[in-house]
Each structure stands twice: as structure tokens, then as C-alpha cells.
Tab-separated table of C-alpha atoms in Angstrom:
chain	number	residue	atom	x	y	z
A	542	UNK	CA	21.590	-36.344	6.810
A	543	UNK	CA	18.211	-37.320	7.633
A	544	UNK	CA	14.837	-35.293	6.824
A	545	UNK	CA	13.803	-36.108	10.560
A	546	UNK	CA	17.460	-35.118	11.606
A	547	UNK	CA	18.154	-31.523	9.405
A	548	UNK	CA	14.191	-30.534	10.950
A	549	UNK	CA	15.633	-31.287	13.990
A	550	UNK	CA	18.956	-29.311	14.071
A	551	UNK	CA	16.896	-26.446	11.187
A	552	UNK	CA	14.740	-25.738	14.503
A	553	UNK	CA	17.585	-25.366	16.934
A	554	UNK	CA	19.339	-22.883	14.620
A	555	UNK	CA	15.843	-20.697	14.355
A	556	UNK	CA	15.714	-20.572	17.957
A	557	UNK	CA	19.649	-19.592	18.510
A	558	UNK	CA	19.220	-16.882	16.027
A	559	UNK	CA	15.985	-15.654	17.136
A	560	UNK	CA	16.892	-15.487	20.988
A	561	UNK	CA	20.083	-13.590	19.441
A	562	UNK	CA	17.847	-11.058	18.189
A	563	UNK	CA	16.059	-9.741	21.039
A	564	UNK	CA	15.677	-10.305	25.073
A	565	UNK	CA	11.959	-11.107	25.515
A	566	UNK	CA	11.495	-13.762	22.453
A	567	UNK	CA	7.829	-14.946	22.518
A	568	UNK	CA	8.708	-18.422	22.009
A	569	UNK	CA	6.987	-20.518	19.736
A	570	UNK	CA	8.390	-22.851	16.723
A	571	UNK	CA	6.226	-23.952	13.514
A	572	UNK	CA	7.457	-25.677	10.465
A	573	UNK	CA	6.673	-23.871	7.247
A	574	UNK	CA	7.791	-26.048	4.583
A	575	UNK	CA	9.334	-29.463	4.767
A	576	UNK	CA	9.953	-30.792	1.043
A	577	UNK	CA	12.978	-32.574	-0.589
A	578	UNK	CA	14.041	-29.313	-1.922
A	579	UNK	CA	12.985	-26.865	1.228
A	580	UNK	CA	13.098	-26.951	4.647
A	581	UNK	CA	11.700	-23.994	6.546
A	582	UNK	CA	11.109	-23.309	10.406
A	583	UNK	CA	10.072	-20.470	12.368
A	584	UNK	CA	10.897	-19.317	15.634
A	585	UNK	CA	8.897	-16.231	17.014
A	586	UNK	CA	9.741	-13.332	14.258
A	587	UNK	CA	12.761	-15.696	13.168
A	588	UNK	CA	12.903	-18.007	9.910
A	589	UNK	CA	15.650	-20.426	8.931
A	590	UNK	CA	15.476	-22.090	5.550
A	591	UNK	CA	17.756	-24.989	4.497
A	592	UNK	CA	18.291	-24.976	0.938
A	593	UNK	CA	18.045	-27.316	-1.779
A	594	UNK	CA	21.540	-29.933	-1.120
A	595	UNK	CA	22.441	-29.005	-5.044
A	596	UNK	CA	22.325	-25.547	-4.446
A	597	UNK	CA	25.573	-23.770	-5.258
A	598	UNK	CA	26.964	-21.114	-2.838
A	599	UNK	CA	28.062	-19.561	-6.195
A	600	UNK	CA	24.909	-18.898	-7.112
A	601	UNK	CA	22.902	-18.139	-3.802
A	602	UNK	CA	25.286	-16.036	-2.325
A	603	UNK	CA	24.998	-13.293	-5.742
A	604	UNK	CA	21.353	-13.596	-5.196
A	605	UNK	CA	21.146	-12.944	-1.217
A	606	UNK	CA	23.293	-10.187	-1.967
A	607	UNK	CA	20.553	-8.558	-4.143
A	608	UNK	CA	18.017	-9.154	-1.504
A	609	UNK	CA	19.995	-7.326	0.581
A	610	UNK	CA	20.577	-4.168	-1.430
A	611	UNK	CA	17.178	-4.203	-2.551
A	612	UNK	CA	14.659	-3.108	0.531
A	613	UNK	CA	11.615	-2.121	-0.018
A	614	UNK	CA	11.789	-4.534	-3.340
A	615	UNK	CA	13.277	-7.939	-1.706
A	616	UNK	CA	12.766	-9.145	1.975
A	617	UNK	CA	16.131	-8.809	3.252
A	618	UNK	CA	17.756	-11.574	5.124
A	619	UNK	CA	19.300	-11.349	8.347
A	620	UNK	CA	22.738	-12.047	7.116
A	621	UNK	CA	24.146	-11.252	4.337
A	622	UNK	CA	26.640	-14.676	3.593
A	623	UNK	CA	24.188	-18.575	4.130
A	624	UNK	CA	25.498	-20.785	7.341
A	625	UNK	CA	26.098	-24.497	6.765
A	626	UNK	CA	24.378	-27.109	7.850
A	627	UNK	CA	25.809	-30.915	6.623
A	628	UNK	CA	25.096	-30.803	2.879
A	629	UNK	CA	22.596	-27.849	3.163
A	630	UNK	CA	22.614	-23.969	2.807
A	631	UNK	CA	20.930	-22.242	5.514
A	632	UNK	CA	20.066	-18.581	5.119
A	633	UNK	CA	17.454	-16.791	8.260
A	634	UNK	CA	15.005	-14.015	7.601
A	635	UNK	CA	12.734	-11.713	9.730
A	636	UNK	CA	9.387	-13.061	9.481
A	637	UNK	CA	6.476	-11.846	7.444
A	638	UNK	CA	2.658	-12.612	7.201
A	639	UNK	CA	1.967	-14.267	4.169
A	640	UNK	CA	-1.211	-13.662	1.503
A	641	UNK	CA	-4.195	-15.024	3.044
A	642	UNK	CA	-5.276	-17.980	0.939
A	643	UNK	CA	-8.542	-18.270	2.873
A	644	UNK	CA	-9.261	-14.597	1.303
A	645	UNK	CA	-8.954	-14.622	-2.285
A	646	UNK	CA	-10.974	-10.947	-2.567
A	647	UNK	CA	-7.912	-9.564	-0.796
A	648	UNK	CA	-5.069	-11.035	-3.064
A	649	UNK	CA	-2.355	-8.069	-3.465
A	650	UNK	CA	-2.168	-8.297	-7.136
A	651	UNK	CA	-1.486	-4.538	-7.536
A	652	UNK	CA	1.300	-4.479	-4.867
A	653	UNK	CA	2.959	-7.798	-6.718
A	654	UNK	CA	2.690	-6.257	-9.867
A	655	UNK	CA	4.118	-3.059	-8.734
A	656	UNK	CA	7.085	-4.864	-6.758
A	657	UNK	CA	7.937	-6.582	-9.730
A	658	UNK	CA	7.886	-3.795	-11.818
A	659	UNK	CA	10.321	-2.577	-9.276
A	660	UNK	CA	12.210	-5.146	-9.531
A	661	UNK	CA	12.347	-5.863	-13.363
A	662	UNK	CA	13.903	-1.950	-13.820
A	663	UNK	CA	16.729	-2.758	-10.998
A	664	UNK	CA	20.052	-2.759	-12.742
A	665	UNK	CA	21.231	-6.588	-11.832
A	666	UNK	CA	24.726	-7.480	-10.495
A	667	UNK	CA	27.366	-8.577	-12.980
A	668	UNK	CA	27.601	-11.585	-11.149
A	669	UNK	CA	23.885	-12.559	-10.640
A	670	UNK	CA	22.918	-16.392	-12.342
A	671	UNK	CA	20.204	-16.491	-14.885
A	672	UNK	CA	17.026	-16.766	-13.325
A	673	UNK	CA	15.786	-20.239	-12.777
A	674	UNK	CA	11.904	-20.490	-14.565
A	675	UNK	CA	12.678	-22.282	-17.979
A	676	UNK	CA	14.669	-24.934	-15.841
A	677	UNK	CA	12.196	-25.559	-12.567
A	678	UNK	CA	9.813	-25.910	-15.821
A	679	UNK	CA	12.131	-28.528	-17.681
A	680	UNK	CA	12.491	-30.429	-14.324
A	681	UNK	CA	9.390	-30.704	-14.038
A	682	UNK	CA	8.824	-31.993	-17.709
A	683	UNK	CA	11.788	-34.403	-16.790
A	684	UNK	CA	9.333	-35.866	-14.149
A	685	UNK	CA	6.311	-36.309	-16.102
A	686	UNK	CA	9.008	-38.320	-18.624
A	687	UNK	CA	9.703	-40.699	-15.589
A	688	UNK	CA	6.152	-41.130	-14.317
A	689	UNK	CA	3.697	-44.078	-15.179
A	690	UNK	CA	2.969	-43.748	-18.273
A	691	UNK	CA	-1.085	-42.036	-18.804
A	692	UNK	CA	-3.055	-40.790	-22.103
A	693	UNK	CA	-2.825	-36.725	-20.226
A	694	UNK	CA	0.876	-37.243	-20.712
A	695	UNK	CA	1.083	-37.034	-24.668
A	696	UNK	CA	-0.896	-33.407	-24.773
A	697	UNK	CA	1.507	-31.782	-21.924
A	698	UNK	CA	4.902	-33.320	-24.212
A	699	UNK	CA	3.504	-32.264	-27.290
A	700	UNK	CA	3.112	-28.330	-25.883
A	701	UNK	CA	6.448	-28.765	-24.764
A	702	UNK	CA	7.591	-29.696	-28.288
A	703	UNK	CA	6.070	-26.164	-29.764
A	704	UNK	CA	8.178	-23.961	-27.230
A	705	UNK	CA	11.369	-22.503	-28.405
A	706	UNK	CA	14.478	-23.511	-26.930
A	707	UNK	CA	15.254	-21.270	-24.381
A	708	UNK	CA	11.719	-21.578	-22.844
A	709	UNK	CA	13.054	-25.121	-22.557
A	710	UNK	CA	16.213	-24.237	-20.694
A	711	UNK	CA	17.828	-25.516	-23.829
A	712	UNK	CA	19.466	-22.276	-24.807
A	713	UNK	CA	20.230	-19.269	-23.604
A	714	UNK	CA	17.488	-16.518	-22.929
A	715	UNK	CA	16.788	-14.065	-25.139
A	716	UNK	CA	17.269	-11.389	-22.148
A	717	UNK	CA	20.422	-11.423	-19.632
A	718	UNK	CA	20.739	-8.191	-18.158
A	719	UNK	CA	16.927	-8.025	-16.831
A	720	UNK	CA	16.615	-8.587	-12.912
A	721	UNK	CA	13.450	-10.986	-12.534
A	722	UNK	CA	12.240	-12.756	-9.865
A	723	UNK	CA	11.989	-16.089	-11.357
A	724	UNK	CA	9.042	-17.913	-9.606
A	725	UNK	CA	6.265	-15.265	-9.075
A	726	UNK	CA	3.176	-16.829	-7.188
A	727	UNK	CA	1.036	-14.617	-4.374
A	728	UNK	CA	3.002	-17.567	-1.932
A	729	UNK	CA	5.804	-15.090	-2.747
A	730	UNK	CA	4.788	-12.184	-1.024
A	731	UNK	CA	4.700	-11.352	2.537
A	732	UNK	CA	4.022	-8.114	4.915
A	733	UNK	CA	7.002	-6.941	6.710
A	734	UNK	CA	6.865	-5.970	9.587
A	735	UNK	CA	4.229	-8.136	10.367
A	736	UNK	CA	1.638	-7.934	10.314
A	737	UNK	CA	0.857	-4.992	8.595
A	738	UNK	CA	3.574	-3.627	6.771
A	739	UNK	CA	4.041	-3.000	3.087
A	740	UNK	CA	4.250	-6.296	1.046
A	741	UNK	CA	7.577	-7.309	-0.061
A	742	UNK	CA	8.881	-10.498	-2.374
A	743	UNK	CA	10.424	-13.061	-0.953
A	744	UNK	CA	12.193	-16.373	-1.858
A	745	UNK	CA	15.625	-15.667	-3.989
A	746	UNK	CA	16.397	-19.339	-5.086
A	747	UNK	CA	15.266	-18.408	-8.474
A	748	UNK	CA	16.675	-14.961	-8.814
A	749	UNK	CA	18.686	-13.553	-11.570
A	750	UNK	CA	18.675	-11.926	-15.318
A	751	UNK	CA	16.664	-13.680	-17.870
A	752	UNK	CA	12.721	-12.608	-19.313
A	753	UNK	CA	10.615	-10.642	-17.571
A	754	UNK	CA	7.905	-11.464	-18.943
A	755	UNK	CA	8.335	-15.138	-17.027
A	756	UNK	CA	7.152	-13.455	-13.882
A	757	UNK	CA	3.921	-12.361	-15.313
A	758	UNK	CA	3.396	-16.106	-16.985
A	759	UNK	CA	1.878	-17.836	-13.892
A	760	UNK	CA	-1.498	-15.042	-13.485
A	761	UNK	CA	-1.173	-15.028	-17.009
A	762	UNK	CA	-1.461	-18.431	-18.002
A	763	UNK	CA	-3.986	-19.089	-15.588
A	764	UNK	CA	-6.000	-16.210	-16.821
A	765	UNK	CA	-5.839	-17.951	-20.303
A	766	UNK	CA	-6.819	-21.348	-18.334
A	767	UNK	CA	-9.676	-19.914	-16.761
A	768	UNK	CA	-8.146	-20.132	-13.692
A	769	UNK	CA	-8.116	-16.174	-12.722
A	770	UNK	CA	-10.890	-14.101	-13.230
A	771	UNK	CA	-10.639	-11.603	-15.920
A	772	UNK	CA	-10.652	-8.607	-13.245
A	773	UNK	CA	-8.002	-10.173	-11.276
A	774	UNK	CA	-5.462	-10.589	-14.336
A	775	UNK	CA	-6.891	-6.961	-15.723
A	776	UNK	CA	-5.875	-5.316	-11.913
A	777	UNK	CA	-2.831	-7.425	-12.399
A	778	UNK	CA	-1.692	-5.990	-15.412
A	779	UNK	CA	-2.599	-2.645	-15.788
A	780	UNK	CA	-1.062	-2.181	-12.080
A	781	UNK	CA	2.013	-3.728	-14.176
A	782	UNK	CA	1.898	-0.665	-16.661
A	783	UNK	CA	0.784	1.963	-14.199
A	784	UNK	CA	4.620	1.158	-12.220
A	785	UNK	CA	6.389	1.016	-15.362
A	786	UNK	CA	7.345	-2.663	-16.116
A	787	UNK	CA	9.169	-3.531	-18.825
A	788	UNK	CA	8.033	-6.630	-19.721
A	789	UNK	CA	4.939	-5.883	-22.116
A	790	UNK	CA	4.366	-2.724	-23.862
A	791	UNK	CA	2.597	0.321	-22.068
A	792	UNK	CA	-0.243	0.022	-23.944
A	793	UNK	CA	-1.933	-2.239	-26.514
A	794	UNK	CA	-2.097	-6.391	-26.940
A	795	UNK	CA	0.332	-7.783	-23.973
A	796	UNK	CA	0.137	-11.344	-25.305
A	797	UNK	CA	2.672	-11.145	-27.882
A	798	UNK	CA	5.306	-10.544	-25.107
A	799	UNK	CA	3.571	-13.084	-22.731
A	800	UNK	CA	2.425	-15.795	-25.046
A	801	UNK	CA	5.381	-18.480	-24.675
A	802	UNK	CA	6.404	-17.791	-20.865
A	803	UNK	CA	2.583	-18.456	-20.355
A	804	UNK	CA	2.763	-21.498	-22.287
A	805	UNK	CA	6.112	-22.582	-20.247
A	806	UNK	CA	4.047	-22.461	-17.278
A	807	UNK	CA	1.210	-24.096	-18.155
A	808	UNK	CA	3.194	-27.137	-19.213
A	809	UNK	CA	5.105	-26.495	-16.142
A	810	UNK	CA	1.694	-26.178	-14.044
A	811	UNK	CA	0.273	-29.577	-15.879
A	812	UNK	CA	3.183	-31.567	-15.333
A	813	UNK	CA	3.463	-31.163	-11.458
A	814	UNK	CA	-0.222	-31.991	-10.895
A	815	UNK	CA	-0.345	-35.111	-13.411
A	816	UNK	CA	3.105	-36.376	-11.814
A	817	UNK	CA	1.574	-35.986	-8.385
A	818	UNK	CA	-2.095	-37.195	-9.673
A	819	UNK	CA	-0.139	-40.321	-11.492
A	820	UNK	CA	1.876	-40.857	-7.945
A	821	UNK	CA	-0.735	-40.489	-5.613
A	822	UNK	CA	-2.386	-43.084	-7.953
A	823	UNK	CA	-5.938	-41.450	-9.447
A	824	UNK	CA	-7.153	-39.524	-12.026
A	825	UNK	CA	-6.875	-35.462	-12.509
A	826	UNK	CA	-9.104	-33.624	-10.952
A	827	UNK	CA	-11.120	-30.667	-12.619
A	828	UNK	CA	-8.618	-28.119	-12.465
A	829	UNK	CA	-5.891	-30.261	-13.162
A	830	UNK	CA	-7.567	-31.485	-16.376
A	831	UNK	CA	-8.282	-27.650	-17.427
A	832	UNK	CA	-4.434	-27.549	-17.245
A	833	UNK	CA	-3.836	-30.835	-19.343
A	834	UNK	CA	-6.495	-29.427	-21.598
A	835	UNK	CA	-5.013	-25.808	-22.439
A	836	UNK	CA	-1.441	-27.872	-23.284
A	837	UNK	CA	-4.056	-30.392	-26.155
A	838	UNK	CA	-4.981	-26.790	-27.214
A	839	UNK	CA	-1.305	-25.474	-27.807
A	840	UNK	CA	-0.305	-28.055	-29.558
A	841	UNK	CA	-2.433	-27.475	-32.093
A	842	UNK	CA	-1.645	-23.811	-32.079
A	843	UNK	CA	1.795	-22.954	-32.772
A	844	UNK	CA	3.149	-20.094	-29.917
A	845	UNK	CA	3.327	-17.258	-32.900
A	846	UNK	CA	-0.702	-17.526	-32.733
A	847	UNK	CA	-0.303	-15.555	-29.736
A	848	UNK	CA	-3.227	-15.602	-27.454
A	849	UNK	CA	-5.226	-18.509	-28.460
A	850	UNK	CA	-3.844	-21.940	-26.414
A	851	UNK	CA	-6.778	-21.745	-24.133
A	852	UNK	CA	-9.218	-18.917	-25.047
């Protein structure tokens, strides 16, 4: 099936569903995302998402089922079992109004950190996958491996070297009974009912049991990158505690729990932008190189120095 040709039939389900949902539709369709492993439209206060074509009903089905026993936690979709389309999963949602990226000074930190905390002391279903972090992070290794070769690449393999195994997706994770999240970002969170409702996560692809520190890498690692200001990662955090999350102690020196998810996503972070910088045929840019940099760092500082790759 054709990218031109699933957008095309992706819209036509939106609007079916949407009209389906109420009598006096404001009409109006916008694509959200249109990438080889995500297609998303919206219709009015209607979303339709077509899946990655790998994605196993197996494994999505478990995790829409969370979604949908966990309001108030997960935005829930609109039914409960994903539609087919060709090759593709297609699962529809009630839309939400994303985080503003136009408005940094109003990024909910506090309400992600208390969501996840939420989230990461939810029993999870015997039948839930691992969550998906250590292997979106090896894939994206696995593209840096195929890319034009470039002097940035040998610092981002080498920090992948020093990770343990399971940070690599080459093992099991140290954790399988812990509900996480699996690919926190503030992209993640929206306000249901729009536009002003209380913020819920969204996006399940990556759901299931594994760390839960891995959802607290990203702000973390950035923080260490110099990415996030201090205050952002400290509201971050101690929000975190304040809810009750699991993943670092209540009190005290969080980076011994964080240290190698951090590290997992930095590689992860500097891969993506030096395969797309090597594609797109130039050099990094500044943040991208702060990225490449923190991985020369943690090479040279083994992941039981915790806290030092890019202070």
C-alpha cells in the first residue's frame, strides 16, 4: 500500500468515525504525523492512527487494553480492539491539545511527572510486552551502523559499548513487573477534553513492564547535556517524589538509579540527529554536537561513575 494511498483511505476512516460520534461534526481534517512508522489524521475531535506495518496485534492489543482501564493515567481510545487497514493497525482516539512548543515557560513537567508516577505504581497486566525504550534505542544505533560513515560516529558507538546489556535490548531488563510508559517526551502529553482539561499520556506503542527509570532518562539526560535548565529537571523530579514514583529513591542522589537509562538515551538522542544530519548531507548542528559530545564524555567514564558523562 502506498504512503499517498493509506493517507488517503487513514482520512476517510477519521471522518466515518468522527461523524459516528456526534450529529453536528465541525468538519475539518489535518494530518498529524506522516512517517514510515506513523500515520496520524484528525477529523474534528476524532484521531485515527495507522500503526507501524511490523506491529503485532499481540502486542498492541495488551497495551490498548491498559489505556483503556487506565483513565485519568492513559488517554483512552475509542475502541477498545485496532481496525485493519491493508498491512496496518489502525486504532482512533478523542482528540487532545498537545504541549505548546511555542511556550516552553508553560511545559507541564509537574503533571508528566505526576502521571508517570501514576503510572509506574499501576499493577501491569500479565500479558502486557516489555516496554519498548532499550530497542527504539538499539534501532536507532542499528542506523547510525548503516549511515555514511563520519568521525561523530566513533564517540556515539563507543558509549554504546559501556552500556550493559539490557540497556542494549540485548538481555532481558532488570525489572518486568513495572508498568512504564516507554517513550516519555512532553510530545506525549495532551489535555483532554480539549482544550482545557487535565493532561493525560498518550501514545501506547511503547507500553509495557521494564525500568522505570527509562521514562525519566530523556529530561534527565538532557539535563546532564545542558539541554534542560536545572529548574526545569529540579520541578521535574521532585514533582516525581512528591507523587510517589518508584523509580529513584524519595530522597537523596537520583543518579545512581538514572545514570544508564540517561546514557541509553543520549546515544539514542545522538544517533537519530547524526543519521538524519549524515542523510540530509551536512554537518551537526550545535545541539546535535552537544549530544555527540556527552557520548565522547561517557566513553571515557564507565556508567558506575554515575553522574559525570556530561557534567
Amino acid at each position: 500500500m502506498t504512503a499517498t494511498a493509506l493517507l488517503s483511505e487513514l482520512t476517510v476512516r477519521a471522518k466515518v468515525t468522527a461523524h459516528a460520534r456526534t450529529t453536528t461534526c465541525v468538519c475539518g481534517t489535518s494530518t498529524l504525523a506522516d512517517r514510515p512508522d506513523a500515520t496520524v489524521v484528525r477529523h474534528a475531535d476524532t484521531v485515527a492512527k495507522a500503526h507501524a506495518p511490523s506491529t503485532p496485534l499481540a502486542e498492541l492489543a495488551p497495551r490498548l487494553a491498559t489505556a483503556t482501564r487506565l483513565p485519568g493515567i492513559l488517554l483512552q481510545p475509542l475502541a477498545p480492539t485496532p481496525a485493519a487497514l491493508h498491512d496496518r493497525l489502525v486504532t482512533f482516539w478523542p482528540y487532545g491539545t498537545p504541549v505548546d512548543p511555542e511556550n516552553p515557560d508553560a511545559a507541564p513537567w509537574e503533571a508528566a511527572a505526576a502521571l508517570l508516577a501514576r503510572l509506574h505504581r499501576t499493577p501491569a497486566a500479565p500479558d502486557l510486552p516489555a516496554m519498548r525504550g532499550p530497542a527504539k534505542a538499539a534501532l536507532a544505533v542499528d542506523r547510525l551502523r548503516a549511515a555514511p560513515p563520519h568521525p561523530a560516529t566513533r564517540p556515539v558507538l563507543a558509549a554504546w559499548a559501556t552500556l550493559p546489556a539490557w540497556a542494549r535490548a540485548e538481555a532481558p531488563m532488570p525489572d518486568t513487573r513495572t508498568l512504564c510508559h516507554g517513550d516519555l517526551h512532553l510530545g506525549q502529553l495532551v489535555r483532554h477534553p480539549a482544550p482545557d482539561g487535565p493532561w493525560l499520556l498518550i501514545d501506547v506503542d511503547d507500553l509495557g513492564t521494564g525500568v522505570p527509570a527509562w521514562d525519566l532518562a530523556r529530561p534527565a539526560a538532557w539535563y546532564a547535556c545542558g539541554l534542560l535548565p536545572p529548574d526545569e529537571w529540579t520541578r521535574f523530579l521532585d514533582a516525581y517524589r512528591a507523587a510517589g514514583g518508584p523509580a529513584v529513591p524519595p530522597d537523596g542522589d537520583p543518579w545512581p538509579a538514572l545514570d544508564v537509562p540517561a546514557r541509553a538515551l543520549t546515544v539514542q538522542t545522538a544517533a537519530r540527529a547524526l543519521t538524519k544530519a549524515l542523510a540530509a548531507d551536512r554537518e551537526p548542528d550545535e545541539v546535535e554536537q552537544s549530544l555527540i559530545d556527552a557520548c565522547a564524555r561517557m566513553g571515557s567514564a564507565p556508567p558506575e561513575l554515575t553522574g559525570t558523562f556530561a557534567k
